[in-house]
Amino acid sequence: MAAASLLAMRYGRVSPSLIRQCVCSMNATRMLATQPDVSAQGELRRTCLYDFHVQHGGKMVPFAGWEMPVHYKTSISEEHFQVRNSVGIFDVSHMLKTHVLGKDRFEFMERLVVGDIKGLKENTGTLTVFTNEKGGIEDDLIVSHVSGDYLYVVSNAGCIDKDWANMTAMAEKLKQEGKDVELKHNKHALIAVQGPLMSKVLQPLLNFDLAALPFMSTHVGSVCEVKDCRVTRCGYTGEDGVEITIPQGFAMGVLDRLLSSKVADVKMIGLGARDSLRLEAGLCLYGNDIDETTTPVEASLTWLIGKARRARADFPGAKIILEQIASKPKRRRVGFLSTGPPARSGTDIYDESGSKVIGKITSGCPSPSLKKNVAMGYVERDFGKNGTDVKFEIRKKMYDAQVAKMPFVMSKYYIPK
């Protein structure tokens, strides 16, 4: 890309470091493709920020088919507190980012998810789930109603192939019915900037007022003088934060600007701290805490099912899910505080006497913030009340635990009064 000056003209006042990133980019201006990149079978995928992670000391590990940093030059615990106390940045470019276009885009989305997508106001979004005909969760995702002519959908990296196949199959079905819908894969980089000082660090680098962007709302503007960046106020840590899509060739330069902030300490954060942060916030990890065998009701996610959707009962698995809402499921996801070693996924949960298995742990870790062990898992309905005493079997020994309210650490999402 020799014409760096033309890019500078297009994106306004761009620093030399940003232009260098453009020159090194394979294609900085290409935003959309008809399908996501697929690596050779068995080969780990890499985000456009892979080299950046290596240069900054990221310890790269396999994750959901991708090569991602588990932590950088500091410990996972230090990275955890970096986000809780200041600002941390995560590379989440491996997530599937899809634009759904066409006048029937709302009907398309509601044929796949439980959320009230038609009821979304412009430039707002919602967490929702893909479900199957048995009521099981195929994936969790965020859908935003973008002012203009498309929906912006972000779903999990580990489900890229499955989600894309399901969406393209539904799009083809609607087209055969004479409907107007089209899917395009957004190839921008995606970073999550999270922490209590996020707004102070980011605001000087934006061309719009971040205070006008409440939790689960979205806006396209300039970040570090780079145009066409989408800023969505959301995250996976429980802290105030945003996720920013950036044209690939400018992503490293934007990160350099953020990391060199004079307003507050800003650091890159890996998957290790991401897991402990989301668990403290009581948030599910797909494949651990929710999957194709769990329904939204069992997963304590009934609130995702909009009133209008319940009335229409027109989402996949509606009969089973609505029956569970009416009669209560046999099991449900709850949180735990425990003694002894931390409980991990697969740990058996017993009743207080230790004589009966009543469920299993799906996620668990020592909480850096609370200095206690936290976990979540599924138990029989009669044992799901907060304060219920239970026991965990860990390495053939029993340890005391108690059902506890989630989130374990209070969430700090930005919702103006």
GROMACS .gro file of C-alpha atoms in nm:
model
  417
    1MET     CA    1   0.000   0.000   0.000
    2ALA     CA    2   0.229   0.274  -0.126
    3ALA     CA    3  -0.030   0.551  -0.121
    4ALA     CA    4  -0.014   0.607   0.255
    5SER     CA    5  -0.079   0.977   0.200
    6LEU     CA    6  -0.417   0.894   0.047
    7LEU     CA    7  -0.506   0.694   0.358
    8ALA     CA    8  -0.396   0.984   0.575
    9MET     CA    9  -0.625   1.214   0.377
   10ARG     CA   10  -0.915   0.971   0.416
   11TYR     CA   11  -0.871   0.925   0.790
   12GLY     CA   12  -0.773   1.282   0.877
   13ARG     CA   13  -0.475   1.373   1.097
   14VAL     CA   14  -0.299   1.036   1.138
   15SER     CA   15   0.022   0.987   1.332
   16PRO     CA   16   0.330   0.837   1.157
   17SER     CA   17   0.296   0.519   1.364
   18LEU     CA   18  -0.055   0.466   1.231
   19ILE     CA   19   0.061   0.518   0.873
   20ARG     CA   20   0.341   0.263   0.924
   21GLN     CA   21   0.081   0.014   1.038
   22CYS     CA   22  -0.118   0.080   0.720
   23VAL     CA   23   0.185   0.017   0.501
   24CYS     CA   24   0.244  -0.316   0.676
   25SER     CA   25  -0.120  -0.419   0.652
   26MET     CA   26  -0.222  -0.666   0.382
   27ASN     CA   27  -0.539  -0.469   0.318
   28ALA     CA   28  -0.629  -0.187   0.554
   29THR     CA   29  -0.934  -0.067   0.368
   30ARG     CA   30  -1.120  -0.395   0.314
   31MET     CA   31  -1.389  -0.411   0.581
   32LEU     CA   32  -1.635  -0.681   0.479
   33ALA     CA   33  -1.617  -1.027   0.331
   34THR     CA   34  -1.887  -1.277   0.247
   35GLN     CA   35  -1.750  -1.536   0.490
   36PRO     CA   36  -1.502  -1.557   0.780
   37ASP     CA   37  -1.144  -1.670   0.733
   38VAL     CA   38  -1.093  -2.044   0.782
   39SER     CA   39  -0.749  -2.189   0.852
   40ALA     CA   40  -0.634  -2.532   0.742
   41GLN     CA   41  -0.780  -2.811   0.955
   42GLY     CA   42  -0.590  -2.845   1.283
   43GLU     CA   43  -0.402  -2.519   1.230
   44LEU     CA   44  -0.446  -2.247   1.492
   45ARG     CA   45  -0.583  -1.917   1.366
   46ARG     CA   46  -0.422  -1.585   1.455
   47THR     CA   47  -0.577  -1.242   1.489
   48CYS     CA   48  -0.433  -0.941   1.308
   49LEU     CA   49  -0.273  -0.842   1.641
   50TYR     CA   50  -0.070  -1.162   1.687
   51ASP     CA   51   0.266  -0.992   1.617
   52PHE     CA   52   0.171  -0.712   1.856
   53HIS     CA   53   0.112  -0.962   2.136
   54VAL     CA   54   0.445  -1.134   2.078
   55GLN     CA   55   0.629  -0.800   2.069
   56HIS     CA   56   0.471  -0.706   2.403
   57GLY     CA   57   0.564  -1.031   2.576
   58GLY     CA   58   0.235  -1.215   2.540
   59LYS     CA   59   0.251  -1.584   2.634
   60MET     CA   60   0.060  -1.739   2.345
   61VAL     CA   61  -0.160  -2.046   2.403
   62PRO     CA   62  -0.428  -2.234   2.205
   63PHE     CA   63  -0.781  -2.108   2.277
   64ALA     CA   64  -1.096  -2.204   2.085
   65GLY     CA   65  -0.890  -2.276   1.774
   66TRP     CA   66  -0.690  -1.954   1.801
   67GLU     CA   67  -0.344  -1.863   1.928
   68MET     CA   68  -0.407  -1.603   2.199
   69PRO     CA   69  -0.217  -1.446   2.493
   70VAL     CA   70  -0.293  -1.601   2.833
   71HIS     CA   71  -0.095  -1.321   3.002
   72TYR     CA   72   0.188  -1.080   2.928
   73LYS     CA   73   0.500  -0.997   3.131
   74THR     CA   74   0.309  -0.979   3.460
   75SER     CA   75   0.105  -1.240   3.648
   76ILE     CA   76  -0.259  -1.317   3.585
   77SER     CA   77  -0.344  -1.178   3.929
   78GLU     CA   78  -0.167  -0.848   3.853
   79GLU     CA   79  -0.352  -0.823   3.522
   80HIS     CA   80  -0.680  -0.890   3.704
   81PHE     CA   81  -0.623  -0.596   3.942
   82GLN     CA   82  -0.505  -0.379   3.653
   83VAL     CA   83  -0.858  -0.401   3.510
   84ARG     CA   84  -1.032  -0.365   3.847
   85ASN     CA   85  -0.827  -0.056   3.943
   86SER     CA   86  -0.729   0.120   3.619
   87VAL     CA   87  -0.758   0.013   3.251
   88GLY     CA   88  -0.686  -0.310   3.066
   89ILE     CA   89  -0.711  -0.392   2.697
   90PHE     CA   90  -0.808  -0.731   2.551
   91ASP     CA   91  -0.773  -0.845   2.192
   92VAL     CA   92  -1.111  -0.997   2.102
   93SER     CA   93  -1.061  -0.983   1.726
   94HIS     CA   94  -1.117  -1.359   1.713
   95MET     CA   95  -1.489  -1.305   1.780
   96LEU     CA   96  -1.723  -1.347   1.481
   97LYS     CA   97  -1.848  -1.005   1.370
   98THR     CA   98  -2.138  -1.011   1.125
   99HIS     CA   99  -2.344  -0.746   0.949
  100VAL     CA  100  -2.701  -0.852   0.874
  101LEU     CA  101  -2.849  -0.641   0.595
  102GLY     CA  102  -3.184  -0.626   0.416
  103LYS     CA  103  -3.536  -0.517   0.507
  104ASP     CA  104  -3.611  -0.858   0.664
  105ARG     CA  105  -3.305  -0.857   0.890
  106PHE     CA  106  -3.512  -0.838   1.210
  107GLU     CA  107  -3.725  -1.137   1.115
  108PHE     CA  108  -3.407  -1.325   1.019
  109MET     CA  109  -3.247  -1.263   1.359
  110GLU     CA  110  -3.560  -1.349   1.556
  111ARG     CA  111  -3.583  -1.685   1.381
  112LEU     CA  112  -3.252  -1.774   1.546
  113VAL     CA  113  -3.250  -1.604   1.889
  114VAL     CA  114  -3.479  -1.551   2.190
  115GLY     CA  115  -3.430  -1.173   2.215
  116ASP     CA  116  -3.674  -0.899   2.113
  117ILE     CA  117  -3.463  -0.767   1.826
  118LYS     CA  118  -3.751  -0.581   1.660
  119GLY     CA  119  -3.799  -0.390   1.985
  120LEU     CA  120  -3.442  -0.254   1.998
  121LYS     CA  121  -3.406   0.122   1.963
  122GLU     CA  122  -3.158   0.247   1.705
  123ASN     CA  123  -2.793   0.223   1.814
  124THR     CA  124  -2.869  -0.003   2.110
  125GLY     CA  125  -2.797  -0.370   2.156
  126THR     CA  126  -2.886  -0.671   2.365
  127LEU     CA  127  -2.728  -0.991   2.487
  128THR     CA  128  -2.918  -1.290   2.352
  129VAL     CA  129  -2.869  -1.658   2.266
  130PHE     CA  130  -2.908  -1.880   1.964
  131THR     CA  131  -3.128  -2.175   2.060
  132ASN     CA  132  -3.206  -2.511   1.900
  133GLU     CA  133  -3.537  -2.696   1.875
  134LYS     CA  134  -3.471  -2.867   2.210
  135GLY     CA  135  -3.427  -2.531   2.380
  136GLY     CA  136  -3.049  -2.574   2.413
  137ILE     CA  137  -2.814  -2.277   2.376
  138GLU     CA  138  -2.611  -2.287   2.053
  139ASP     CA  139  -2.413  -1.973   2.145
  140ASP     CA  140  -2.446  -1.639   2.323
  141LEU     CA  141  -2.409  -1.317   2.125
  142ILE     CA  142  -2.471  -0.944   2.120
  143VAL     CA  143  -2.703  -0.799   1.856
  144SER     CA  144  -2.709  -0.422   1.794
  145HIS     CA  145  -2.966  -0.231   1.590
  146VAL     CA  146  -2.747   0.008   1.395
  147SER     CA  147  -2.907   0.325   1.262
  148GLY     CA  148  -2.919   0.279   0.889
  149ASP     CA  149  -2.967  -0.055   0.728
  150TYR     CA  150  -2.805  -0.341   0.924
  151LEU     CA  151  -2.776  -0.534   1.248
  152TYR     CA  152  -2.431  -0.577   1.402
  153VAL     CA  153  -2.379  -0.920   1.556
  154VAL     CA  154  -2.083  -1.034   1.769
  155SER     CA  155  -2.065  -1.403   1.867
  156ASN     CA  156  -1.805  -1.637   2.014
  157ALA     CA  157  -1.475  -1.735   1.853
  158GLY     CA  158  -1.514  -2.100   1.943
  159CYS     CA  159  -1.847  -2.114   1.757
  160ILE     CA  160  -1.747  -1.928   1.440
  161ASP     CA  161  -1.795  -2.218   1.202
  162LYS     CA  162  -2.119  -2.333   1.367
  163ASP     CA  163  -2.268  -1.984   1.397
  164TRP     CA  164  -2.178  -1.887   1.041
  165ALA     CA  165  -2.326  -2.212   0.906
  166ASN     CA  166  -2.648  -2.163   1.106
  167MET     CA  167  -2.686  -1.801   0.997
  168THR     CA  168  -2.612  -1.867   0.631
  169ALA     CA  169  -2.856  -2.160   0.628
  170MET     CA  170  -3.130  -1.941   0.775
  171ALA     CA  171  -3.050  -1.659   0.532
  172GLU     CA  172  -3.083  -1.901   0.242
  173LYS     CA  173  -3.414  -2.028   0.379
  174LEU     CA  174  -3.553  -1.675   0.402
  175LYS     CA  175  -3.435  -1.593   0.051
  176GLN     CA  176  -3.621  -1.897  -0.077
  177GLU     CA  177  -3.930  -1.750   0.090
  178GLY     CA  178  -3.876  -1.429  -0.105
  179LYS     CA  179  -3.728  -1.239   0.192
  180ASP     CA  180  -3.455  -0.975   0.173
  181VAL     CA  181  -3.153  -1.059   0.390
  182GLU     CA  182  -2.776  -1.063   0.338
  183LEU     CA  183  -2.481  -1.152   0.564
  184LYS     CA  184  -2.136  -0.998   0.555
  185HIS     CA  185  -1.839  -1.075   0.778
  186ASN     CA  186  -1.676  -0.771   0.938
  187LYS     CA  187  -1.297  -0.812   0.927
  188HIS     CA  188  -1.203  -0.520   1.153
  189ALA     CA  189  -0.985  -0.573   1.459
  190LEU     CA  190  -1.185  -0.576   1.784
  191ILE     CA  191  -1.045  -0.467   2.118
  192ALA     CA  192  -1.211  -0.440   2.460
  193VAL     CA  193  -1.100  -0.148   2.677
  194GLN     CA  194  -1.215  -0.215   3.033
  195GLY     CA  195  -1.178  -0.061   3.378
  196PRO     CA  196  -1.291   0.227   3.601
  197LEU     CA  197  -1.062   0.479   3.429
  198MET     CA  198  -1.156   0.373   3.075
  199SER     CA  199  -1.361   0.685   3.006
  200LYS     CA  200  -1.087   0.923   3.119
  201VAL     CA  201  -0.829   0.748   2.902
  202LEU     CA  202  -1.046   0.710   2.593
  203GLN     CA  203  -1.243   1.036   2.582
  204PRO     CA  204  -0.952   1.258   2.465
  205LEU     CA  205  -0.900   1.019   2.171
  206LEU     CA  206  -1.261   1.029   2.046
  207ASN     CA  207  -1.455   1.274   1.826
  208PHE     CA  208  -1.780   1.223   2.024
  209ASP     CA  209  -1.898   1.241   2.384
  210LEU     CA  210  -1.856   0.906   2.559
  211ALA     CA  211  -2.094   1.021   2.835
  212ALA     CA  212  -2.374   1.004   2.576
  213LEU     CA  213  -2.306   0.633   2.523
  214PRO     CA  214  -2.475   0.428   2.798
  215PHE     CA  215  -2.429   0.056   2.857
  216MET     CA  216  -2.528  -0.158   2.555
  217SER     CA  217  -2.535   0.134   2.309
  218THR     CA  218  -2.314   0.177   2.003
  219HIS     CA  219  -2.171   0.459   1.791
  220VAL     CA  220  -1.949   0.489   1.482
  221GLY     CA  221  -1.687   0.761   1.508
  222SER     CA  222  -1.315   0.837   1.509
  223VAL     CA  223  -1.070   0.686   1.757
  224CYS     CA  224  -0.718   0.833   1.756
  225GLU     CA  225  -0.821   1.017   1.434
  226VAL     CA  226  -0.903   0.684   1.267
  227LYS     CA  227  -1.249   0.698   1.112
  228ASP     CA  228  -1.503   0.417   1.078
  229CYS     CA  229  -1.445   0.276   1.427
  230ARG     CA  230  -1.746   0.131   1.609
  231VAL     CA  231  -1.751   0.190   1.986
  232THR     CA  232  -1.997  -0.023   2.183
  233ARG     CA  233  -2.032   0.021   2.558
  234CYS     CA  234  -2.017  -0.334   2.687
  235GLY     CA  235  -1.766  -0.591   2.807
  236TYR     CA  236  -1.697  -0.917   2.986
  237THR     CA  237  -1.543  -0.797   3.312
  238GLY     CA  238  -1.821  -0.629   3.511
  239GLU     CA  239  -1.634  -0.298   3.483
  240ASP     CA  240  -1.728   0.002   3.273
  241GLY     CA  241  -1.584  -0.057   2.930
  242VAL     CA  242  -1.617  -0.050   2.554
  243GLU     CA  243  -1.547  -0.278   2.261
  244ILE     CA  244  -1.398  -0.099   1.960
  245THR     CA  245  -1.381  -0.223   1.601
  246ILE     CA  246  -1.087  -0.073   1.414
  247PRO     CA  247  -0.982  -0.114   1.048
  248GLN     CA  248  -0.710  -0.378   1.072
  249GLY     CA  249  -0.424  -0.170   0.941
  250PHE     CA  250  -0.475   0.093   1.211
  251ALA     CA  251  -0.527  -0.136   1.512
  252MET     CA  252  -0.165  -0.155   1.633
  253GLY     CA  253  -0.127   0.221   1.612
  254VAL     CA  254  -0.444   0.279   1.812
  255LEU     CA  255  -0.320   0.034   2.076
  256ASP     CA  256   0.013   0.218   2.096
  257ARG     CA  257  -0.173   0.543   2.160
  258LEU     CA  258  -0.388   0.387   2.431
  259LEU     CA  259  -0.095   0.216   2.603
  260SER     CA  260   0.106   0.541   2.610
  261SER     CA  261  -0.175   0.731   2.784
  262LYS     CA  262  -0.066   0.996   3.034
  263VAL     CA  263  -0.409   0.996   3.198
  264ALA     CA  264  -0.384   0.652   3.366
  265ASP     CA  265  -0.188   0.330   3.358
  266VAL     CA  266  -0.306   0.114   3.066
  267LYS     CA  267  -0.189  -0.242   2.998
  268MET     CA  268  -0.267  -0.534   2.768
  269ILE     CA  269  -0.451  -0.819   2.944
  270GLY     CA  270  -0.463  -1.189   2.858
  271LEU     CA  271  -0.714  -1.471   2.875
  272GLY     CA  272  -0.624  -1.574   3.230
  273ALA     CA  273  -0.744  -1.251   3.389
  274ARG     CA  274  -1.036  -1.236   3.148
  275ASP     CA  275  -1.161  -1.563   3.297
  276SER     CA  276  -1.128  -1.459   3.662
  277LEU     CA  277  -1.285  -1.119   3.589
  278ARG     CA  278  -1.588  -1.264   3.410
  279LEU     CA  279  -1.636  -1.527   3.683
  280GLU     CA  280  -1.636  -1.261   3.956
  281ALA     CA  281  -1.895  -1.079   3.744
  282GLY     CA  282  -2.109  -1.396   3.727
  283LEU     CA  283  -2.088  -1.413   3.346
  284CYS     CA  284  -2.113  -1.738   3.150
  285LEU     CA  285  -1.845  -1.890   2.931
  286TYR     CA  286  -1.990  -2.076   2.636
  287GLY     CA  287  -1.885  -2.440   2.635
  288ASN     CA  288  -1.842  -2.437   3.013
  289ASP     CA  289  -2.146  -2.278   3.177
  290ILE     CA  290  -2.387  -2.290   2.884
  291ASP     CA  291  -2.405  -2.521   2.584
  292GLU     CA  292  -2.642  -2.709   2.354
  293THR     CA  293  -2.768  -2.919   2.647
  294THR     CA  294  -2.865  -2.624   2.870
  295THR     CA  295  -3.169  -2.400   2.822
  296PRO     CA  296  -3.179  -2.027   2.903
  297VAL     CA  297  -3.412  -2.104   3.195
  298GLU     CA  298  -3.177  -2.363   3.345
  299ALA     CA  299  -2.889  -2.119   3.295
  300SER     CA  300  -3.071  -1.846   3.495
  301LEU     CA  301  -3.092  -1.640   3.174
  302THR     CA  302  -3.472  -1.627   3.152
  303TRP     CA  303  -3.447  -1.246   3.148
  304LEU     CA  304  -3.305  -1.268   2.795
  305ILE     CA  305  -3.643  -1.382   2.660
  306GLY     CA  306  -3.837  -1.069   2.572
  307LYS     CA  307  -4.203  -1.030   2.666
  308ALA     CA  308  -4.301  -1.001   2.300
  309ARG     CA  309  -4.109  -1.319   2.216
  310ARG     CA  310  -4.281  -1.510   2.494
  311ALA     CA  311  -4.617  -1.397   2.362
  312ARG     CA  312  -4.536  -1.498   2.005
  313ALA     CA  313  -4.354  -1.820   2.108
  314ASP     CA  314  -4.179  -1.815   1.771
  315PHE     CA  315  -3.814  -1.882   1.860
  316PRO     CA  316  -3.635  -2.220   1.834
  317GLY     CA  317  -3.722  -2.443   2.130
  318ALA     CA  318  -4.001  -2.209   2.245
  319LYS     CA  319  -4.234  -2.488   2.361
  320ILE     CA  320  -3.974  -2.644   2.593
  321ILE     CA  321  -3.839  -2.310   2.718
  322LEU     CA  322  -4.181  -2.161   2.792
  323GLU     CA  323  -4.287  -2.479   2.973
  324GLN     CA  324  -3.977  -2.448   3.193
  325ILE     CA  325  -4.061  -2.084   3.270
  326ALA     CA  326  -4.410  -2.188   3.378
  327SER     CA  327  -4.319  -2.496   3.581
  328LYS     CA  328  -3.953  -2.425   3.675
  329PRO     CA  329  -3.667  -2.645   3.549
  330LYS     CA  330  -3.530  -2.944   3.738
  331ARG     CA  331  -3.191  -2.778   3.769
  332ARG     CA  332  -3.046  -2.429   3.747
  333ARG     CA  333  -2.717  -2.240   3.738
  334VAL     CA  334  -2.611  -2.083   4.068
  335GLY     CA  335  -2.299  -1.934   4.224
  336PHE     CA  336  -2.088  -2.070   4.511
  337LEU     CA  337  -1.834  -1.961   4.768
  338SER     CA  338  -1.618  -2.244   4.900
  339THR     CA  339  -1.338  -2.345   5.135
  340GLY     CA  340  -1.028  -2.551   5.058
  341PRO     CA  341  -0.881  -2.571   4.708
  342PRO     CA  342  -1.077  -2.397   4.429
  343ALA     CA  343  -1.338  -2.609   4.254
  344ARG     CA  344  -1.285  -2.653   3.880
  345SER     CA  345  -1.513  -2.755   3.596
  346GLY     CA  346  -1.649  -3.106   3.650
  347THR     CA  347  -1.630  -3.102   4.031
  348ASP     CA  348  -1.918  -3.296   4.188
  349ILE     CA  349  -2.153  -3.101   4.417
  350TYR     CA  350  -2.308  -3.288   4.712
  351ASP     CA  351  -2.581  -3.201   4.957
  352GLU     CA  352  -2.482  -3.078   5.305
  353SER     CA  353  -2.450  -3.434   5.439
  354GLY     CA  354  -2.214  -3.533   5.159
  355SER     CA  355  -2.426  -3.837   5.074
  356LYS     CA  356  -2.601  -3.727   4.753
  357VAL     CA  357  -2.463  -3.578   4.430
  358ILE     CA  358  -2.686  -3.283   4.339
  359GLY     CA  359  -2.492  -3.121   4.055
  360LYS     CA  360  -2.161  -3.024   3.896
  361ILE     CA  361  -1.937  -2.719   3.883
  362THR     CA  362  -1.894  -2.562   3.539
  363SER     CA  363  -1.642  -2.284   3.625
  364GLY     CA  364  -1.439  -2.197   3.931
  365CYS     CA  365  -1.127  -2.011   4.047
  366PRO     CA  366  -0.977  -1.826   4.342
  367SER     CA  367  -1.123  -1.475   4.335
  368PRO     CA  368  -0.836  -1.222   4.345
  369SER     CA  369  -1.077  -0.946   4.454
  370LEU     CA  370  -1.252  -1.138   4.733
  371LYS     CA  371  -0.964  -1.363   4.843
  372LYS     CA  372  -1.215  -1.649   4.837
  373ASN     CA  373  -1.294  -1.934   4.603
  374VAL     CA  374  -1.581  -1.859   4.366
  375ALA     CA  375  -1.758  -2.095   4.128
  376MET     CA  376  -2.076  -2.152   3.933
  377GLY     CA  377  -2.252  -2.470   3.837
  378TYR     CA  378  -2.583  -2.652   3.808
  379VAL     CA  379  -2.773  -2.802   4.101
  380GLU     CA  380  -3.110  -2.966   4.148
  381ARG     CA  381  -3.382  -2.706   4.192
  382ASP     CA  382  -3.440  -2.773   4.565
  383PHE     CA  383  -3.076  -2.687   4.643
  384GLY     CA  384  -3.054  -2.358   4.447
  385LYS     CA  385  -3.152  -2.107   4.716
  386ASN     CA  386  -2.885  -1.857   4.826
  387GLY     CA  387  -2.731  -1.962   5.157
  388THR     CA  388  -2.783  -2.335   5.101
  389ASP     CA  389  -2.490  -2.536   5.242
  390VAL     CA  390  -2.336  -2.793   5.009
  391LYS     CA  391  -2.010  -2.981   4.972
  392PHE     CA  392  -1.759  -3.013   4.689
  393GLU     CA  393  -1.560  -3.331   4.628
  394ILE     CA  394  -1.208  -3.231   4.524
  395ARG     CA  395  -0.936  -3.496   4.495
  396LYS     CA  396  -1.151  -3.742   4.692
  397LYS     CA  397  -1.195  -3.503   4.987
  398MET     CA  398  -1.506  -3.308   5.088
  399TYR     CA  399  -1.498  -2.929   5.133
  400ASP     CA  400  -1.769  -2.695   5.260
  401ALA     CA  401  -1.937  -2.458   5.016
  402GLN     CA  402  -2.246  -2.240   5.004
  403VAL     CA  403  -2.479  -2.121   4.728
  404ALA     CA  404  -2.413  -1.749   4.684
  405LYS     CA  405  -2.566  -1.461   4.493
  406MET     CA  406  -2.403  -1.354   4.167
  407PRO     CA  407  -2.232  -1.136   4.063
  408PHE     CA  408  -1.972  -1.196   4.332
  409VAL     CA  409  -1.823  -0.851   4.266
  410MET     CA  410  -2.066  -0.566   4.202
  411SER     CA  411  -2.091  -0.469   3.835
  412LYS     CA  412  -2.012  -0.111   3.737
  413TYR     CA  413  -2.178  -0.074   3.398
  414TYR     CA  414  -2.233   0.286   3.287
  415ILE     CA  415  -2.604   0.367   3.311
  416PRO     CA  416  -2.670   0.745   3.336
  417LYS     CA  417  -2.931   0.850   3.592
   0.00000   0.00000   0.00000
